[in-house]
Every structure is written in structure tokens, then in C-alpha cells.
Amino acid sequence: MASALLAATALTLATPVLAQTPPNILVVGQIAEPASLDPHVSTASNDFRIAVNIYDGLVRNAPGTLEIEPALATDWTISDDGLEYTFNLREGVSFHDGTPFNAEAVKFNFDRMLDENHPFASTGPFPLAFFFSAVENVEVVDDLTVKFTLNEPFAPFMSNLASPTGLIVSPAAVGASGADYGRNPVGTGPFKFEEWQSNTRVVASRNDAYWDGAPSLEAVIFRPITDANTRVAEMLSGGIDVLLETPPDNVSQFRDDANYQVVEAVGPHVWYVMLNAKEGPFSDVRVRQAVNYAVNKESLVTDVLQGTAEVSAGPIPPAFNWAYNEDVAPYPYDPEKAKALLAEAGAEGASLSFLVTEGGSGMLDPVPMGTAIQADLAAVGLNVEIKTYEWNTFLSEVNPGLEGKGDMAEMAWMTSDPDTLPFLTLRTAAFPAEGGFNSSYYSNPEVDALLDKARIATDPAERGELYKQVQAITHEDAPWLFVANWKQNAVVTSAVGDFELQPDFSLILRDVTKQ
Amino acid sequence: MTAYIGKRLLAAIPVILGLSIIVFLVMKLIPGDPAQALLGSYATPDNVARINRALGLDRSWPEQYVIWIGNLLQGDFGRSYILNRPVLDEVLERFGATLILAGASLIICSVLGILAGIVSAVRQFSWTDRIITFFVLIGISMPAFFLGLVFILFFAVQWKLLPASGMYAVYGGGDLPDLLRHLILPASTLAIVATGVVARLTRAAMLEVLRQDFIRTARAKGVSENKVIYRHAFRAALVSIIPVLGIQAGFVLGGAVYIETVFQWPGLGQMLVKAVSTRDLLLVQGGVLVAATVYVLVNLLADVAQAMIDPRLKA
């Protein structure tokens, strides 16, 4: 009776144009409500997808790559010792509030993040400010020239400037809004912030005066839809034009439908299982290699993840094409070889405990992946016991180190530079006791030396070579079970044109069209 | 009556305070903290310490709690760590949305439930009664979130009659018809179980009353059947129906958590789920406090309404 009544009410209230979004206005189905549109305060890729359209950085990643190209800076010079970076700034650029973009504005941005005594330091906290912790000071040379002095050579500096944490905000707007700046963002980007209605929408409109050419879209509306099923339903019912992070199970449905287009891009993402090298069976490299042979990663990415990821070969994802070693192939699926290695190491029938999370940033489908790995290891005679944790609890279990807690733990990282992940998770000096994330206690002096050297190499080609060596050595040492590199995906309707996903997980909408 | 209401309100204060202490302790005792949630993979001890200092979380627990209560008494609920926004703004905005959803569900379940219950009781053992009882059983047994997905599938995706989610359209809209369009599916889903419960209890209460002597007397005096049922029997039955409605009001408020997630309704339940997972202590405290206060008020309202109908309960 209830549903009959509902149907009747529905008919009287529904309007026929319900399933249409207006032309030239793009409605994006986001995975969550943004936390803040202050790019220095935020840490979530969900927020950055909006921020990159409102702001510019000094430099940016060229479309489709992770190579640096000019943005608000037209060119730059790096001193031979790698300590001084001097940027020439673009002339005639204004923030959306009409105030000029200049060297003073750049200085304000970095001082606010880095100096705890800055008058606007209280508009933080700035969680990712450590991206720029090598910056000793920022100096205004003249109105359109700014110089950064570092306290030690730090090669990832340029990549970090191109990351969302390097986006430039309007000093005047921070002064005007204070702690509420994150809800009233002002940048120099292709879209101007218009309105943020909590839990309903964030609206940004075309910046006609954009220095790189005004976008074609009149406006973009970002809608938060946390539940993945609901997001899919909104796409199917015509409520949104862009669906981000489609659940793997729904991707093929959209692929087979001519009204939609599935867009994919590899990202600098690594999904792995760290193996406790300090104690237990994994202190023997043969056992670590054995699990890499024993797990059918091909089946994990095609069956569990439905083709939304690719098999990974090591700690450096292929998205960093200039630093990626093509010669290192992923461990093939070879259970017989795994058994032989286990026998050689005397680890047959070992019992292992495996820390698995229920969900979390970049973790894809952690529970089904964990159980699939458990089954593959059982097939070679390893007895794996899974312990499941909620994400925050999981981090506070795993980050202090696996000693005494488990033999294996899932983990995933998304980074802006090939240095970040190995530097924080594979160096001897990054053991948890030293404040790093090397929770599985992998230690190889050769890798340590290579990473230290790469960090101060300002020549990208030389840096790339060093990371390629890191990739080869760590592949052999197998500190982790290397599993997958996520391919981010989005579904757009056929009315949307020139839509691309970027390898840095940002969502650049300046060239997108919509009929 | 005023004294009774005053006494009940005063008694609610220690309950709410106690609750705030429990929530505070639970949030402190579960592993992970806001800094960790903010930093995710980048939560090095250095970074965590830096963020905790910035958020004032490096102070002792009692100190943090006392600061919170002190500010609260001045009307300051603090700022959400994660949303970077005053807690009270967020909570009130969210609470308004929950109230609309829960209120609409309460109206649906009261009207439909009472009507179905009366019809069922009056035509006891008839086909109508059996059909109603059958639907009531289905309503009570069906998990609401599942029903929500089924509704979305048919009404939004297949027939494109109603929006799949949200409270207002993202462009244009914003008026009452727009709100109602968005409200129909979540409110009906949320009301289904409660409707079943109300119908069942109304039926029982009506059957009980219909058997009593004064009904027989009324009928013997030649009062029309409609008047017997709606004027005499229903009024008497209301005494036992109203407390049920009070309980159902609490139930729909609680049930809103799932429904808000399924339909992306921007309410308090959805906010609390997220705030707990990001360890956003002040937001959880503020949300729970407001929800608990309303729960106490709703129960009080139900008791007062019952006392007004049934003079025997007046203290």
C-alpha cells in the first residue's frame, strides 16, 4: 500500500526535466564533502580536485605527465649547489579578488605555512607544510622575481611546488576571511569560487580573465555523494555529468553503454603488503621472494579489482615515467617456484599474521584483496591469519612498526615525487623509532646511499637513473609483496568532451566542454 | 504541569553532561587521533605532534574537557578539526536537515500506521485485515537501507521520477516543491519499519478498546458506527498509541543514520558517522549533545501529550 501511495505522490510532484543538467554547466559527483578549499590546510585528493581549478601554482605538471612546466612562474634558475631557486613570475596576473599576483604574494604563501610566528599562522594547521621544510627563507628580489633558499639540496622541491600544497592563495583574501578562508577561497585559476553550500554543492564559475585562456564551461558544480552505490545511481538517473572513483563492479556496465565514456589514467600509486624483515619467516629473503611468486597478482587486478589497477613491480610506480625502470618485470605467478623457495628456507607450513584494513585512502578493496592473498598463500602451504582494523586504528597499529604485531600488513601510497615513498618507507634511517614509515624494517646500505644521492641530484636524468637502480635492488630484495598500481577512473556522459584524468590525481577542467 | 516539565528538564542536564563525558572518553580511548586522520600516510610522530600542538590536543584530557565545557557555557562549541568550521554552524545546519527527514517520516508513519491499524482492527480477520497484516510484517522485517536502494533503482534510475539523492537540486531549485521531491524517497524508506510498528500497536489497542463496555453502551444507544470508532474507541486507544509515537520518533531519529548515507541526505547522522571516523572530537561532542537534548525533549513531549489526554497520569 505504501509503495502504491508513493508512486501516486511521485507522479504529481515529479517534473519531466528532472534528468537533465544544463548545457555548459558541468556537475561533478565527488566522493565526499570537501574539508577545506585552502590548499595548504587540506590533505585530501577530494579537496584538491576542486582546488586545482581555482588556483595555480608557480609550476604545474604538464597535462598527462608528471613533468614540470611553467604556470605562475614563467621560468626559473637553480644554483649549482642546488640551494637557490630563483623564479621569474608571470606579469599581469590578478587574483579573483582583483589584487595583483606578485613576489610578495608568493612570500606570504610560504611564510604562512612555514613560520609558526607568521601573523596568519593561526589560519592553519598546515599538515603538509613539511613538503617545504627544506626552505630556509623566501626572498622578494623585485616585484616579479622571488628567490627560495634551501638549507640542504632537495631534489623533490619542484615536484612539491607542482603539488596542490604548492598552490598560491590570495594574501588579501586570507587577511579578510582569517580562519574561514578555507570556505572562501580566492586564487588565480581558470574558475572563480562562487558558493559553497554545505553537503550540497560547491560552485565555481568561469574566470574570463584567465591568463592561460578562459575555459569553455560556464560553471562547474561539485556535488558530494559519499556512498558509491548512490553515486552510480545519480549517474544513471542523470543527476551528474562526471562520476569519480567508480566502484570496480560498475565499471564494465558503463563501458558497455554508448551514453557513457570511461576515462582512465595510471597514477603515482602503489598498493603493497609490507613484510616484517626483523623477525619471523620474512627475515629470510627467500621467503619474501616466495610470497611474491605465490600470489596471483594478475588475477587480483582483473578479478578482484575488475581491471581498475595494473600489476606492480616495485616501489616506484610507472606514472613517474622518467624514473621508472622498464627492465624490472613483476614477479610472475609461479606457485611451484614459491614452494621450492619455501622448502629451501625451511619455512614450509609457517603461520603468518596479516594486518588488513577495512578501507582507507588509496586502499582500493582491502578486505577482498587480503582474503585473495590469504588463499594464494594457503595454496603454497602458508597458514595466514587475517586481523582486520578500521583505517585510523590500522594506521596507529602499523605506523609504529610491525615488531611483535604481525608478519604482513597492507599499505598504499599516493605521492607527487618518486623520492617520497622509498625515502619514507625503505631507508634504514626511516625505521619507526627514527620517525619514518619503514614499519617492516627493510635495510640495505646500497639503497640508502642511492636514495641520499638522488635527493640532492638536481639533474632529472641523473636522478631518474638512481631511482631505476633502487627499483632493481628492491625488486630483488622483496621487502614487500608488490601488488598493484591503481588506475584512477571516471565516467562521463556523452555530452562531455575533452575530459582527461591526470597522473597526479588532480582534475583539470579548464579544457573540458559540455553540450 | 509546569513544575513537572521543569523537573524533567532539570533531570535531563546531568544525563546530557554524563553522556558528554562518556563520548569524550570513548573518542579518546579508541586508537587514532585527528592528526592521524588528517595526515593519513604522512602521520610521522613529528607531524602528528605539530598538528596536535596546533589543535590544542597536546593538553591533558581533563584540561581539554574542562576547556570544552567552559567554552560551551559561553555558547562556543569550538571548531571542527577536520572541517575547519564552527561546530555549532555545522551541527545546526545538519540537524535542521535531520529534523525535516525525521519529521516527515514521523508524519507518514503516524498517519499510515494509525489508519492501517484502525481499519485492521475494525475488520478483524477480514481479507483487508490479512492484507494489511501481511504488508506490516514485510515492512517490519525489511532492512531499511536495502529498501532505500530498491526505491532508488526504480524511482530514480528506471523511471527517472524522483532524484536519487541529496536534499535540493544542485542548480536552480531550493524551493519547497524541490525539497518535497527530494524528501519522498528517504522519508518513506525511513517510515516503513515505524509504520509497521505503529499499525500493529494501533490494531492491538483498538481491539482492546472495542471490547470494552462503554463501546457496547455507545452502540446500544444508537451512536453511529463511525462515531463509535473515531470519537469513542480511537480517543481511548490514543492513550496507548501516543507513547508508541514518542518511541518511534526516537527510532526514526536513530534510523536516519543509514538512510542519510544511502540517500546522501545532509543530516546529523551522516555527519556523526564521518566525524567519528575522522576522530573529529568536538564535532562528535556537539552532535551528540544536540541529538541527546532533542531525544530528551521528544520523550518529554510524548509524556506531556499522554498526560493531557489521560487525566489519571497527571501528577
mmCIF file with all atom_site columns, N, CA and C in Angstrom, chain A residues 336-376:
data_model
loop_
_atom_site.group_PDB
_atom_site.id
_atom_site.type_symbol
_atom_site.label_atom_id
_atom_site.label_alt_id
_atom_site.label_comp_id
_atom_site.label_asym_id
_atom_site.label_entity_id
_atom_site.label_seq_id
_atom_site.pdbx_PDB_ins_code
_atom_site.Cartn_x
_atom_site.Cartn_y
_atom_site.Cartn_z
_atom_site.occupancy
_atom_site.B_iso_or_equiv
_atom_site.pdbx_formal_charge
_atom_site.auth_seq_id
_atom_site.auth_comp_id
_atom_site.auth_asym_id
_atom_site.auth_atom_id
_atom_site.pdbx_PDB_model_num
ATOM 1   N N  . GLU A 1 336 ? 54.943 -23.163 -7.894 1.00 0.00 ? 336 GLU A N  1
ATOM 2   C CA . GLU A 1 336 ? 55.942 -24.227 -7.719 1.00 0.00 ? 336 GLU A CA 1
ATOM 3   C C  . GLU A 1 336 ? 57.269 -23.630 -7.245 1.00 0.00 ? 336 GLU A C  1
ATOM 4   N N  . LYS A 1 337 ? 57.658 -22.548 -7.891 1.00 0.00 ? 337 LYS A N  1
ATOM 5   C CA . LYS A 1 337 ? 58.897 -21.866 -7.507 1.00 0.00 ? 337 LYS A CA 1
ATOM 6   C C  . LYS A 1 337 ? 58.795 -21.371 -6.057 1.00 0.00 ? 337 LYS A C  1
ATOM 7   N N  . ALA A 1 338 ? 57.605 -20.874 -5.684 1.00 0.00 ? 338 ALA A N  1
ATOM 8   C CA . ALA A 1 338 ? 57.385 -20.405 -4.320 1.00 0.00 ? 338 ALA A CA 1
ATOM 9   C C  . ALA A 1 338 ? 57.605 -21.539 -3.330 1.00 0.00 ? 338 ALA A C  1
ATOM 10  N N  . LYS A 1 339 ? 57.014 -22.706 -3.671 1.00 0.00 ? 339 LYS A N  1
ATOM 11  C CA . LYS A 1 339 ? 57.161 -23.863 -2.770 1.00 0.00 ? 339 LYS A CA 1
ATOM 12  C C  . LYS A 1 339 ? 58.621 -24.246 -2.629 1.00 0.00 ? 339 LYS A C  1
ATOM 13  N N  . ALA A 1 340 ? 59.349 -24.211 -3.757 1.00 0.00 ? 340 ALA A N  1
ATOM 14  C CA . ALA A 1 340 ? 60.759 -24.596 -3.731 1.00 0.00 ? 340 ALA A CA 1
ATOM 15  C C  . ALA A 1 340 ? 61.552 -23.636 -2.839 1.00 0.00 ? 340 ALA A C  1
ATOM 16  N N  . LEU A 1 341 ? 61.265 -22.322 -2.984 1.00 0.00 ? 341 LEU A N  1
ATOM 17  C CA . LEU A 1 341 ? 61.979 -21.342 -2.167 1.00 0.00 ? 341 LEU A CA 1
ATOM 18  C C  . LEU A 1 341 ? 61.658 -21.510 -0.681 1.00 0.00 ? 341 LEU A C  1
ATOM 19  N N  . LEU A 1 342 ? 60.386 -21.803 -0.400 1.00 0.00 ? 342 LEU A N  1
ATOM 20  C CA . LEU A 1 342 ? 59.984 -22.009 0.999  1.00 0.00 ? 342 LEU A CA 1
ATOM 21  C C  . LEU A 1 342 ? 60.697 -23.228 1.582  1.00 0.00 ? 342 LEU A C  1
ATOM 22  N N  . ALA A 1 343 ? 60.809 -24.297 0.777  1.00 0.00 ? 343 ALA A N  1
ATOM 23  C CA . ALA A 1 343 ? 61.474 -25.514 1.238  1.00 0.00 ? 343 ALA A CA 1
ATOM 24  C C  . ALA A 1 343 ? 62.948 -25.216 1.527  1.00 0.00 ? 343 ALA A C  1
ATOM 25  N N  . GLU A 1 344 ? 63.554 -24.471 0.599  1.00 0.00 ? 344 GLU A N  1
ATOM 26  C CA . GLU A 1 344 ? 64.960 -24.109 0.750  1.00 0.00 ? 344 GLU A CA 1
ATOM 27  C C  . GLU A 1 344 ? 65.193 -23.311 2.038  1.00 0.00 ? 344 GLU A C  1
ATOM 28  N N  . ALA A 1 345 ? 64.246 -22.439 2.358  1.00 0.00 ? 345 ALA A N  1
ATOM 29  C CA . ALA A 1 345 ? 64.381 -21.595 3.542  1.00 0.00 ? 345 ALA A CA 1
ATOM 30  C C  . ALA A 1 345 ? 63.880 -22.296 4.800  1.00 0.00 ? 345 ALA A C  1
ATOM 31  N N  . GLY A 1 346 ? 63.329 -23.494 4.619  1.00 0.00 ? 346 GLY A N  1
ATOM 32  C CA . GLY A 1 346 ? 62.801 -24.234 5.768  1.00 0.00 ? 346 GLY A CA 1
ATOM 33  C C  . GLY A 1 346 ? 61.574 -23.583 6.372  1.00 0.00 ? 346 GLY A C  1
ATOM 34  N N  . ALA A 1 347 ? 60.811 -22.898 5.539  1.00 0.00 ? 347 ALA A N  1
ATOM 35  C CA . ALA A 1 347 ? 59.643 -22.169 6.063  1.00 0.00 ? 347 ALA A CA 1
ATOM 36  C C  . ALA A 1 347 ? 58.323 -22.796 5.635  1.00 0.00 ? 347 ALA A C  1
ATOM 37  N N  . GLU A 1 348 ? 58.362 -24.081 5.202  1.00 0.00 ? 348 GLU A N  1
ATOM 38  C CA . GLU A 1 348 ? 57.101 -24.696 4.766  1.00 0.00 ? 348 GLU A CA 1
ATOM 39  C C  . GLU A 1 348 ? 56.123 -24.751 5.930  1.00 0.00 ? 348 GLU A C  1
ATOM 40  N N  . GLY A 1 349 ? 54.858 -24.484 5.614  1.00 0.00 ? 349 GLY A N  1
ATOM 41  C CA . GLY A 1 349 ? 53.809 -24.587 6.624  1.00 0.00 ? 349 GLY A CA 1
ATOM 42  C C  . GLY A 1 349 ? 53.879 -23.533 7.708  1.00 0.00 ? 349 GLY A C  1
ATOM 43  N N  . ALA A 1 350 ? 54.635 -22.457 7.479  1.00 0.00 ? 350 ALA A N  1
ATOM 44  C CA . ALA A 1 350 ? 54.745 -21.419 8.503  1.00 0.00 ? 350 ALA A CA 1
ATOM 45  C C  . ALA A 1 350 ? 53.397 -20.738 8.738  1.00 0.00 ? 350 ALA A C  1
ATOM 46  N N  . SER A 1 351 ? 53.198 -20.245 9.951  1.00 0.00 ? 351 SER A N  1
ATOM 47  C CA . SER A 1 351 ? 51.992 -19.480 10.268 1.00 0.00 ? 351 SER A CA 1
ATOM 48  C C  . SER A 1 351 ? 52.342 -17.999 10.257 1.00 0.00 ? 351 SER A C  1
ATOM 49  N N  . LEU A 1 352 ? 51.498 -17.223 9.598  1.00 0.00 ? 352 LEU A N  1
ATOM 50  C CA . LEU A 1 352 ? 51.778 -15.791 9.463  1.00 0.00 ? 352 LEU A CA 1
ATOM 51  C C  . LEU A 1 352 ? 50.553 -14.995 9.892  1.00 0.00 ? 352 LEU A C  1
ATOM 52  N N  . SER A 1 353 ? 50.782 -13.853 10.526 1.00 0.00 ? 353 SER A N  1
ATOM 53  C CA . SER A 1 353 ? 49.627 -12.994 10.804 1.00 0.00 ? 353 SER A CA 1
ATOM 54  C C  . SER A 1 353 ? 49.677 -11.788 9.870  1.00 0.00 ? 353 SER A C  1
ATOM 55  N N  . PHE A 1 354 ? 48.492 -11.375 9.409  1.00 0.00 ? 354 PHE A N  1
ATOM 56  C CA . PHE A 1 354 ? 48.358 -10.416 8.305  1.00 0.00 ? 354 PHE A CA 1
ATOM 57  C C  . PHE A 1 354 ? 47.406 -9.313  8.752  1.00 0.00 ? 354 PHE A C  1
ATOM 58  N N  . LEU A 1 355 ? 47.906 -8.085  8.848  1.00 0.00 ? 355 LEU A N  1
ATOM 59  C CA . LEU A 1 355 ? 47.078 -6.950  9.263  1.00 0.00 ? 355 LEU A CA 1
ATOM 60  C C  . LEU A 1 355 ? 46.407 -6.332  8.030  1.00 0.00 ? 355 LEU A C  1
ATOM 61  N N  . VAL A 1 356 ? 45.070 -6.292  8.085  1.00 0.00 ? 356 VAL A N  1
ATOM 62  C CA . VAL A 1 356 ? 44.276 -5.847  6.941  1.00 0.00 ? 356 VAL A CA 1
ATOM 63  C C  . VAL A 1 356 ? 43.374 -4.708  7.406  1.00 0.00 ? 356 VAL A C  1
ATOM 64  N N  . THR A 1 357 ? 43.195 -3.701  6.553  1.00 0.00 ? 357 THR A N  1
ATOM 65  C CA . THR A 1 357 ? 42.303 -2.602  6.941  1.00 0.00 ? 357 THR A CA 1
ATOM 66  C C  . THR A 1 357 ? 40.953 -2.734  6.238  1.00 0.00 ? 357 THR A C  1
ATOM 67  N N  . GLU A 1 358 ? 39.923 -2.136  6.831  1.00 0.00 ? 358 GLU A N  1
ATOM 68  C CA . GLU A 1 358 ? 38.582 -2.232  6.232  1.00 0.00 ? 358 GLU A CA 1
ATOM 69  C C  . GLU A 1 358 ? 38.414 -1.265  5.068  1.00 0.00 ? 358 GLU A C  1
ATOM 70  N N  . GLY A 1 359 ? 39.261 -0.236  5.051  1.00 0.00 ? 359 GLY A N  1
ATOM 71  C CA . GLY A 1 359 ? 39.121 0.763   3.999  1.00 0.00 ? 359 GLY A CA 1
ATOM 72  C C  . GLY A 1 359 ? 40.118 1.848   4.297  1.00 0.00 ? 359 GLY A C  1
ATOM 73  N N  . GLY A 1 360 ? 40.226 2.830   3.441  1.00 0.00 ? 360 GLY A N  1
ATOM 74  C CA . GLY A 1 360 ? 41.165 3.904   3.717  1.00 0.00 ? 360 GLY A CA 1
ATOM 75  C C  . GLY A 1 360 ? 41.694 4.460   2.429  1.00 0.00 ? 360 GLY A C  1
ATOM 76  N N  . SER A 1 361 ? 42.308 5.618   2.541  1.00 0.00 ? 361 SER A N  1
ATOM 77  C CA . SER A 1 361 ? 42.774 6.353   1.386  1.00 0.00 ? 361 SER A CA 1
ATOM 78  C C  . SER A 1 361 ? 43.675 5.515   0.486  1.00 0.00 ? 361 SER A C  1
ATOM 79  N N  . GLY A 1 362 ? 43.251 5.312   -0.765 1.00 0.00 ? 362 GLY A N  1
ATOM 80  C CA . GLY A 1 362 ? 44.063 4.587   -1.740 1.00 0.00 ? 362 GLY A CA 1
ATOM 81  C C  . GLY A 1 362 ? 44.119 3.084   -1.543 1.00 0.00 ? 362 GLY A C  1
ATOM 82  N N  . MET A 1 363 ? 43.330 2.554   -0.582 1.00 0.00 ? 363 MET A N  1
ATOM 83  C CA . MET A 1 363 ? 43.445 1.135   -0.255 1.00 0.00 ? 363 MET A CA 1
ATOM 84  C C  . MET A 1 363 ? 42.627 0.238   -1.186 1.00 0.00 ? 363 MET A C  1
ATOM 85  N N  . LEU A 1 364 ? 41.914 0.812   -2.159 1.00 0.00 ? 364 LEU A N  1
ATOM 86  C CA . LEU A 1 364 ? 41.107 0.045   -3.114 1.00 0.00 ? 364 LEU A CA 1
ATOM 87  C C  . LEU A 1 364 ? 40.122 -0.858  -2.379 1.00 0.00 ? 364 LEU A C  1
ATOM 88  N N  . ASP A 1 365 ? 40.218 -2.174  -2.537 1.00 0.00 ? 365 ASP A N  1
ATOM 89  C CA . ASP A 1 365 ? 39.248 -3.082  -1.929 1.00 0.00 ? 365 ASP A CA 1
ATOM 90  C C  . ASP A 1 365 ? 39.974 -3.983  -0.927 1.00 0.00 ? 365 ASP A C  1
ATOM 91  N N  . PRO A 1 366 ? 40.419 -3.416  0.213  1.00 0.00 ? 366 PRO A N  1
ATOM 92  C CA . PRO A 1 366 ? 41.436 -4.096  1.028  1.00 0.00 ? 366 PRO A CA 1
ATOM 93  C C  . PRO A 1 366 ? 41.030 -5.457  1.601  1.00 0.00 ? 366 PRO A C  1
ATOM 94  N N  . VAL A 1 367 ? 39.760 -5.639  1.962  1.00 0.00 ? 367 VAL A N  1
ATOM 95  C CA . VAL A 1 367 ? 39.397 -6.909  2.585  1.00 0.00 ? 367 VAL A CA 1
ATOM 96  C C  . VAL A 1 367 ? 39.370 -8.053  1.557  1.00 0.00 ? 367 VAL A C  1
ATOM 97  N N  . PRO A 1 368 ? 38.643 -7.887  0.424  1.00 0.00 ? 368 PRO A N  1
ATOM 98  C CA . PRO A 1 368 ? 38.712 -8.952  -0.595 1.00 0.00 ? 368 PRO A CA 1
ATOM 99  C C  . PRO A 1 368 ? 40.139 -9.204  -1.085 1.00 0.00 ? 368 PRO A C  1
ATOM 100 N N  . MET A 1 369 ? 40.955 -8.150  -1.194 1.00 0.00 ? 369 MET A N  1
ATOM 101 C CA . MET A 1 369 ? 42.330 -8.350  -1.634 1.00 0.00 ? 369 MET A CA 1
ATOM 102 C C  . MET A 1 369 ? 43.101 -9.161  -0.595 1.00 0.00 ? 369 MET A C  1
ATOM 103 N N  . GLY A 1 370 ? 42.870 -8.835  0.660  1.00 0.00 ? 370 GLY A N  1
ATOM 104 C CA . GLY A 1 370 ? 43.539 -9.570  1.745  1.00 0.00 ? 370 GLY A CA 1
ATOM 105 C C  . GLY A 1 370 ? 43.177 -11.044 1.736  1.00 0.00 ? 370 GLY A C  1
ATOM 106 N N  . THR A 1 371 ? 41.887 -11.334 1.540  1.00 0.00 ? 371 THR A N  1
ATOM 107 C CA . THR A 1 371 ? 41.479 -12.740 1.578  1.00 0.00 ? 371 THR A CA 1
ATOM 108 C C  . THR A 1 371 ? 41.981 -13.490 0.347  1.00 0.00 ? 371 THR A C  1
ATOM 109 N N  . ALA A 1 372 ? 42.049 -12.800 -0.805 1.00 0.00 ? 372 ALA A N  1
ATOM 110 C CA . ALA A 1 372 ? 42.583 -13.454 -2.002 1.00 0.00 ? 372 ALA A CA 1
ATOM 111 C C  . ALA A 1 372 ? 44.061 -13.800 -1.795 1.00 0.00 ? 372 ALA A C  1
ATOM 112 N N  . ILE A 1 373 ? 44.806 -12.898 -1.178 1.00 0.00 ? 373 ILE A N  1
ATOM 113 C CA . ILE A 1 373 ? 46.223 -13.153 -0.902 1.00 0.00 ? 373 ILE A CA 1
ATOM 114 C C  . ILE A 1 373 ? 46.355 -14.319 0.076  1.00 0.00 ? 373 ILE A C  1
ATOM 115 N N  . GLN A 1 374 ? 45.499 -14.314 1.079  1.00 0.00 ? 374 GLN A N  1
ATOM 116 C CA . GLN A 1 374 ? 45.497 -15.412 2.059  1.00 0.00 ? 374 GLN A CA 1
ATOM 117 C C  . GLN A 1 374 ? 45.293 -16.762 1.363  1.00 0.00 ? 374 GLN A C  1
ATOM 118 N N  . ALA A 1 375 ? 44.335 -16.797 0.411  1.00 0.00 ? 375 ALA A N  1
ATOM 119 C CA . ALA A 1 375 ? 44.041 -18.059 -0.286 1.00 0.00 ? 375 ALA A CA 1
ATOM 120 C C  . ALA A 1 375 ? 45.240 -18.503 -1.133 1.00 0.00 ? 375 ALA A C  1
ATOM 121 N N  . ASP A 1 376 ? 45.868 -17.546 -1.835 1.00 0.00 ? 376 ASP A N  1
ATOM 122 C CA . ASP A 1 376 ? 47.032 -17.905 -2.656 1.00 0.00 ? 376 ASP A CA 1
ATOM 123 C C  . ASP A 1 376 ? 48.174 -18.428 -1.796 1.00 0.00 ? 376 ASP A C  1
#
